[in-house]
Amino acid sequence: MSKTSRNRIRKAVFPVAGLGTRFLPATKAVPKEMLTVVDRPVIQHVVDEAREAGIEHFVFITGRGKAVIEDHFDIQFELDRTLAERNKTRELEALAKDLPAAGTTSFTRQQAPLGLGHAVWCARDIVGDEPFALLLPDMLHHGSPGAMKGMIEAYEETGGNIVAVYEVPDDQTHQYGIADVGQARGKAGNVFPINAMVEKPARGTAPSNLAISGRYILQPEIFGLLEKQERGAGGEIQLTDSMLTLARQQDFFAYRFDGDIYDCGMKTGFLMANVAYALSRPDIAAAFRADLDALMAKLKG
Ligand code: UTP
């Protein structure tokens, strides 16, 4: 294996150009990344995770109909002025806290949804020749510390490329990309060298129950591989295909995230995320739990 760069991870890429067909009709005019989990859009939760990890520059791969995501990360002048006039200091402070500093966001358009691999490739000029974080906004990783923070800490030890994984039940491994891993490393025993990655293994053949979860640290050599790549499964340019090629040249590690993961690209995952995030919010948890208990009792009764 060749030595790979150990530079600090400063930039994070968020691919948000997908069509969200599994969530129609909600996603006809509203990007699925703007659907709210409690009172924050899904994309804001994921940007929060990246900020907690020390990311300094946020790169969004957008498409037509997604301009509202850019607006969300800007000042809303009329709103700010009205809040100020009404002395709504707390709301103003909350908005200011979420606002990325000027010049720390970049938006580029994918133009056509040719697949996740193609979306990542669209970030090549903005990321440049340095390792970067990649966060799939659909997948909410709920836990403390956040998934990306843990991954960056692991990266400081390992270098190379890191893919987050989580344990799924053995009878569900055929639905996921699965990592074949070696002996655990790291202080917490949650970092493993990856021997292979298998996309949706046939039932009973999975090398482990560690599913790839949508958080990555990748070396910039991935861009050259994505550029040369033909369309793969589903006629799309697949990220996994280029990662498999890169894994022949560079180290890949799995970071096991031990928190909870919600697939907000799916209706049930999105609903569960809302319940879980609401129950972990000190300001509304007690009232929400009481309502939820009452609803469950009514449904059972
Ligand atoms: P998904 O396949 O989950 O998103 O891609 P999708 O295509 O929007 O969803 P469905 O299947 O139609 O419901 C994972 C991530 O990659 C992005 C998506 O926005 C999502 O965050 N993506 C996917 C792109 O940015 N471009 C693409 O061409 C495909």
Coordinates of C-alpha atoms and ligand atoms in Angstrom, one line a residue:
M1 CA 0.0 0.0 0.0
S2 CA 1.3 3.4 -0.8
K3 CA 1.5 6.1 1.8
T4 CA -1.5 8.4 1.7
S5 CA -1.8 12.0 2.7
R6 CA -2.5 12.8 6.4
N7 CA -3.6 16.4 5.8
R8 CA -6.2 17.9 8.1
I9 CA -9.8 17.5 6.9
R10 CA -11.1 21.0 6.3
K11 CA -13.8 20.6 3.7
A12 CA -17.0 18.6 3.6
V13 CA -19.0 17.7 0.6
F14 CA -22.8 17.4 0.8
P15 CA -24.4 15.9 -2.4
V16 CA -28.0 17.2 -2.5
A17 CA -28.8 16.9 -6.2
G18 CA -30.9 13.7 -6.0
L19 CA -34.5 13.7 -7.0
G20 CA -35.9 12.1 -3.8
T21 CA -38.4 10.0 -5.7
R22 CA -39.0 7.8 -2.7
F23 CA -40.5 10.7 -0.9
L24 CA -43.0 12.0 -3.5
P25 CA -45.1 14.0 -3.6
A26 CA -43.4 15.9 -0.7
T27 CA -40.3 16.3 -2.7
K28 CA -41.9 17.6 -5.9
A29 CA -41.3 21.3 -5.0
V30 CA -39.4 21.0 -1.7
P31 CA -35.9 19.3 -1.7
K32 CA -35.9 16.3 0.6
E33 CA -33.0 17.8 2.4
M34 CA -35.3 20.7 3.5
L35 CA -37.9 18.5 5.2
T36 CA -37.7 19.1 8.9
V37 CA -36.7 16.8 11.7
V38 CA -38.3 18.6 14.6
D39 CA -37.6 22.3 13.7
R40 CA -34.4 22.0 11.7
P41 CA -34.1 20.9 8.0
V42 CA -32.4 17.6 7.5
I43 CA -29.5 19.3 5.8
Q44 CA -29.0 21.6 8.8
H45 CA -28.6 18.6 11.2
V46 CA -25.9 17.2 8.9
V47 CA -24.1 20.6 8.6
D48 CA -24.2 20.7 12.4
E49 CA -22.5 17.3 12.5
A50 CA -19.7 18.6 10.2
R51 CA -19.3 21.8 12.2
E52 CA -18.9 19.8 15.4
A53 CA -16.2 17.9 13.7
G54 CA -14.2 21.1 12.9
I55 CA -15.1 21.4 9.2
E56 CA -14.3 24.8 7.9
H57 CA -15.8 24.8 4.4
F58 CA -19.1 23.3 3.3
V59 CA -19.5 22.3 -0.4
F60 CA -23.0 21.6 -1.6
I61 CA -23.6 19.7 -4.9
T62 CA -27.1 21.0 -5.9
G63 CA -29.4 20.8 -8.9
R64 CA -32.4 22.6 -10.3
G65 CA -35.1 23.2 -7.7
K66 CA -32.6 23.1 -4.8
A67 CA -31.9 26.9 -4.6
V68 CA -33.8 27.1 -1.3
I69 CA -30.9 25.1 0.3
E70 CA -28.6 28.0 -0.6
D71 CA -31.1 30.5 0.8
H72 CA -31.3 28.5 4.0
F73 CA -27.5 29.1 4.6
D74 CA -27.8 32.9 4.0
I75 CA -29.2 35.8 5.9
Q76 CA -32.9 36.4 5.5
F77 CA -32.8 40.2 5.7
E78 CA -36.5 41.0 6.1
L79 CA -36.9 38.3 8.7
D80 CA -33.9 39.5 10.7
R81 CA -35.1 43.1 10.6
T82 CA -38.6 42.2 11.7
L83 CA -37.3 40.0 14.5
A84 CA -35.0 42.9 15.6
E85 CA -37.9 45.4 15.6
R86 CA -39.9 43.0 17.7
N87 CA -37.0 42.5 20.2
K88 CA -37.0 38.7 19.4
T89 CA -33.4 38.5 20.6
R90 CA -33.4 34.7 21.3
E91 CA -34.6 33.9 17.8
L92 CA -32.1 36.3 16.2
E93 CA -29.2 34.7 18.2
A94 CA -30.3 31.2 17.2
L95 CA -30.3 32.2 13.5
A96 CA -26.9 33.9 13.8
K97 CA -25.5 30.8 15.5
D98 CA -26.5 28.6 12.6
L99 CA -25.2 30.9 9.9
P100 CA -22.0 29.8 8.3
A101 CA -19.4 32.6 8.1
A102 CA -19.2 34.5 4.8
G103 CA -17.1 32.6 2.2
T104 CA -17.3 29.2 4.0
T105 CA -19.9 27.7 1.7
S106 CA -19.7 26.7 -2.0
F107 CA -22.5 25.6 -4.2
T108 CA -22.1 23.9 -7.5
R109 CA -24.7 22.3 -9.8
Q110 CA -24.6 18.7 -10.9
Q111 CA -26.9 19.6 -13.8
A112 CA -28.1 16.0 -14.3
P113 CA -28.6 13.4 -11.5
L114 CA -26.1 10.9 -12.9
G115 CA -25.4 9.2 -9.6
L116 CA -23.6 9.8 -6.3
G117 CA -20.2 9.2 -7.8
H118 CA -20.8 11.9 -10.4
A119 CA -22.1 14.3 -7.7
V120 CA -18.9 13.8 -5.7
W121 CA -16.8 14.3 -8.9
C122 CA -18.5 17.7 -9.3
A123 CA -16.7 18.9 -6.1
R124 CA -13.2 18.2 -7.6
D125 CA -12.2 21.9 -8.3
I126 CA -13.6 23.2 -5.0
V127 CA -12.0 20.5 -2.9
G128 CA -8.7 20.5 -4.8
D129 CA -5.8 18.3 -3.8
E130 CA -6.6 17.5 -0.2
P131 CA -8.6 14.8 1.7
F132 CA -12.2 15.7 2.4
A133 CA -15.3 14.6 4.3
L134 CA -18.4 13.4 2.5
L135 CA -21.7 13.3 4.2
L136 CA -24.9 11.9 2.6
P137 CA -27.6 14.2 4.0
D138 CA -30.3 11.5 3.9
M139 CA -28.6 9.5 6.6
L140 CA -28.9 11.2 10.0
H141 CA -26.4 9.9 12.5
H142 CA -27.7 10.6 16.0
G143 CA -25.2 10.3 18.8
S144 CA -22.6 12.1 20.9
P145 CA -19.9 12.6 19.7
G146 CA -21.2 12.9 16.2
A147 CA -20.1 10.4 13.6
M148 CA -17.8 12.8 11.6
K149 CA -16.1 14.0 14.8
G150 CA -15.3 10.4 15.7
M151 CA -14.1 9.7 12.2
I152 CA -11.8 12.7 12.1
E153 CA -10.3 11.6 15.4
A154 CA -9.8 8.1 14.0
Y155 CA -8.2 9.6 10.8
E156 CA -5.6 11.5 12.9
E157 CA -4.4 8.0 13.9
T158 CA -4.8 6.1 10.7
G159 CA -4.7 8.5 7.7
G160 CA -5.9 6.9 4.5
N161 CA -9.6 6.7 3.7
I162 CA -12.4 6.0 6.2
V163 CA -15.9 4.7 5.7
A164 CA -18.4 4.8 8.6
V165 CA -20.3 1.6 9.3
Y166 CA -23.0 0.5 11.7
E167 CA -24.2 -2.9 12.8
V168 CA -27.3 -4.2 11.1
P169 CA -29.2 -7.4 11.9
D170 CA -27.7 -10.4 10.1
D171 CA -30.9 -11.1 8.1
Q172 CA -30.8 -7.6 6.6
T173 CA -27.2 -7.4 5.3
H174 CA -28.4 -8.1 1.7
Q175 CA -29.9 -4.6 1.6
Y176 CA -26.6 -2.7 2.2
G177 CA -23.1 -2.2 1.2
I178 CA -21.1 -4.4 3.6
A179 CA -17.5 -4.0 4.8
D180 CA -15.3 -7.1 5.2
V181 CA -12.9 -6.0 8.1
G182 CA -9.8 -7.2 10.0
Q183 CA -8.9 -6.9 13.7
A184 CA -10.2 -3.8 15.6
R185 CA -7.8 -0.9 16.2
G186 CA -8.1 2.3 18.1
K187 CA -8.6 3.1 21.7
A188 CA -12.4 2.4 21.6
G189 CA -11.9 -0.8 19.4
N190 CA -14.2 0.7 16.8
V191 CA -11.7 1.2 13.9
F192 CA -11.0 -1.7 11.5
P193 CA -8.9 -2.2 8.4
I194 CA -11.1 -2.9 5.4
N195 CA -10.3 -6.0 3.4
A196 CA -13.1 -5.6 0.9
M197 CA -16.5 -3.9 0.4
V198 CA -19.4 -5.8 -1.1
E199 CA -22.5 -4.1 -2.5
K200 CA -25.7 -5.9 -1.4
P201 CA -24.3 -9.4 -0.8
A202 CA -26.6 -12.4 -1.5
R203 CA -28.4 -13.7 1.7
G204 CA -26.1 -15.7 3.9
T205 CA -22.9 -14.6 2.2
A206 CA -22.2 -11.2 3.9
P207 CA -18.6 -11.1 5.3
S208 CA -19.8 -9.1 8.4
N209 CA -22.9 -7.2 9.6
L210 CA -21.2 -3.8 9.2
A211 CA -23.2 -1.7 6.8
I212 CA -21.7 1.4 5.1
S213 CA -23.7 4.3 6.5
G214 CA -23.1 7.5 4.4
R215 CA -20.1 9.2 6.0
Y216 CA -16.7 9.1 4.4
I217 CA -13.2 10.6 4.6
L218 CA -11.7 10.3 1.1
Q219 CA -8.3 11.1 -0.4
P220 CA -8.4 13.4 -3.5
E221 CA -7.2 10.6 -5.8
I222 CA -10.9 9.5 -5.8
F223 CA -11.6 12.3 -8.2
G224 CA -9.3 11.0 -11.0
L225 CA -11.0 7.6 -10.7
L226 CA -14.5 9.0 -10.8
E227 CA -13.5 11.0 -13.9
K228 CA -12.6 7.8 -15.8
Q229 CA -15.5 5.8 -14.5
E230 CA -18.2 4.3 -16.8
R231 CA -21.8 4.2 -15.7
G232 CA -22.5 1.2 -13.4
A233 CA -25.5 -0.2 -11.6
G234 CA -28.8 1.7 -12.5
G235 CA -27.0 3.6 -15.3
E236 CA -25.4 5.8 -12.6
I237 CA -21.8 6.6 -11.8
Q238 CA -21.4 4.8 -8.5
L239 CA -19.1 6.0 -5.7
T240 CA -18.5 2.4 -4.6
D241 CA -16.9 1.4 -7.9
S242 CA -14.2 4.1 -7.6
M243 CA -13.7 3.4 -3.9
L244 CA -13.0 -0.3 -4.7
T245 CA -10.4 0.8 -7.2
L246 CA -8.9 3.2 -4.8
A247 CA -8.8 0.5 -2.1
R248 CA -6.3 -1.4 -4.3
Q249 CA -3.9 1.6 -4.0
Q250 CA -4.6 3.1 -0.6
D251 CA -5.6 2.0 2.9
F252 CA -9.3 2.0 3.8
F253 CA -10.6 1.8 7.3
A254 CA -14.1 1.2 8.8
Y255 CA -15.2 3.4 11.7
R256 CA -18.1 1.8 13.6
F257 CA -20.6 4.4 14.6
D258 CA -22.3 3.3 17.8
G259 CA -25.2 5.9 17.8
D260 CA -28.5 5.6 16.0
I261 CA -28.9 6.1 12.2
Y262 CA -32.1 7.2 10.5
D263 CA -32.5 7.0 6.7
C264 CA -34.5 10.1 6.0
G265 CA -34.7 9.3 2.3
M266 CA -37.4 6.7 3.4
K267 CA -40.7 7.7 4.9
T268 CA -40.4 5.4 8.0
G269 CA -36.8 6.4 8.7
F270 CA -37.8 10.1 8.5
L271 CA -40.7 9.6 10.9
M272 CA -38.5 7.7 13.3
A273 CA -35.9 10.5 13.2
N274 CA -38.6 13.0 14.1
V275 CA -39.7 10.9 17.1
A276 CA -36.1 10.2 18.3
Y277 CA -34.8 13.8 17.9
A278 CA -37.9 15.2 19.6
L279 CA -37.5 12.9 22.5
S280 CA -33.9 14.0 22.9
R281 CA -34.8 17.7 22.9
P282 CA -34.9 19.1 26.5
D283 CA -37.4 21.9 25.5
I284 CA -40.1 19.6 24.1
A285 CA -39.2 16.0 25.2
A286 CA -41.5 15.8 28.2
A287 CA -44.6 17.3 26.5
F288 CA -44.0 15.2 23.4
R289 CA -43.5 12.0 25.4
A290 CA -46.8 12.6 27.2
D291 CA -48.6 13.1 23.9
L292 CA -47.0 10.0 22.4
D293 CA -47.9 7.8 25.4
A294 CA -51.5 9.0 25.2
L295 CA -51.6 8.3 21.5
M296 CA -50.2 4.8 21.9
A297 CA -52.6 4.1 24.8
K298 CA -55.5 5.2 22.6
L299 CA -54.3 3.0 19.7
K300 CA -53.9 0.0 21.9
G301 CA -57.2 0.6 23.8
Ligands
UTP1 P1 -30.2 8.6 -3.0 O1 -30.3 7.6 -4.1 O2 -30.5 8.2 -1.6 O3 -31.0 9.9 -3.3 O4 -28.7 9.3 -3.1 P2 -32.1 10.2 -4.4 O5 -31.7 9.8 -5.7 O6 -32.5 11.7 -4.2 O7 -33.3 9.4 -3.8 P3 -34.5 8.5 -4.4 O8 -33.9 7.1 -4.5 O9 -34.8 9.1 -5.8 O10 -35.6 8.7 -3.4 C1 -27.9 9.5 -1.9 C2 -27.5 10.9 -1.9 O11 -26.8 11.3 -3.1 C3 -27.4 12.4 -3.7 C4 -28.8 12.5 -3.1 O12 -29.2 13.9 -3.1 C5 -28.6 11.9 -1.7 O13 -28.2 12.9 -0.8 N1 -27.4 12.3 -5.1 C6 -27.8 11.2 -5.7 C7 -26.9 13.4 -5.9 O14 -26.5 14.4 -5.4 N2 -26.9 13.2 -7.2 C8 -27.3 12.1 -7.9 O15 -27.2 12.0 -9.1 C9 -27.8 11.0 -7.1

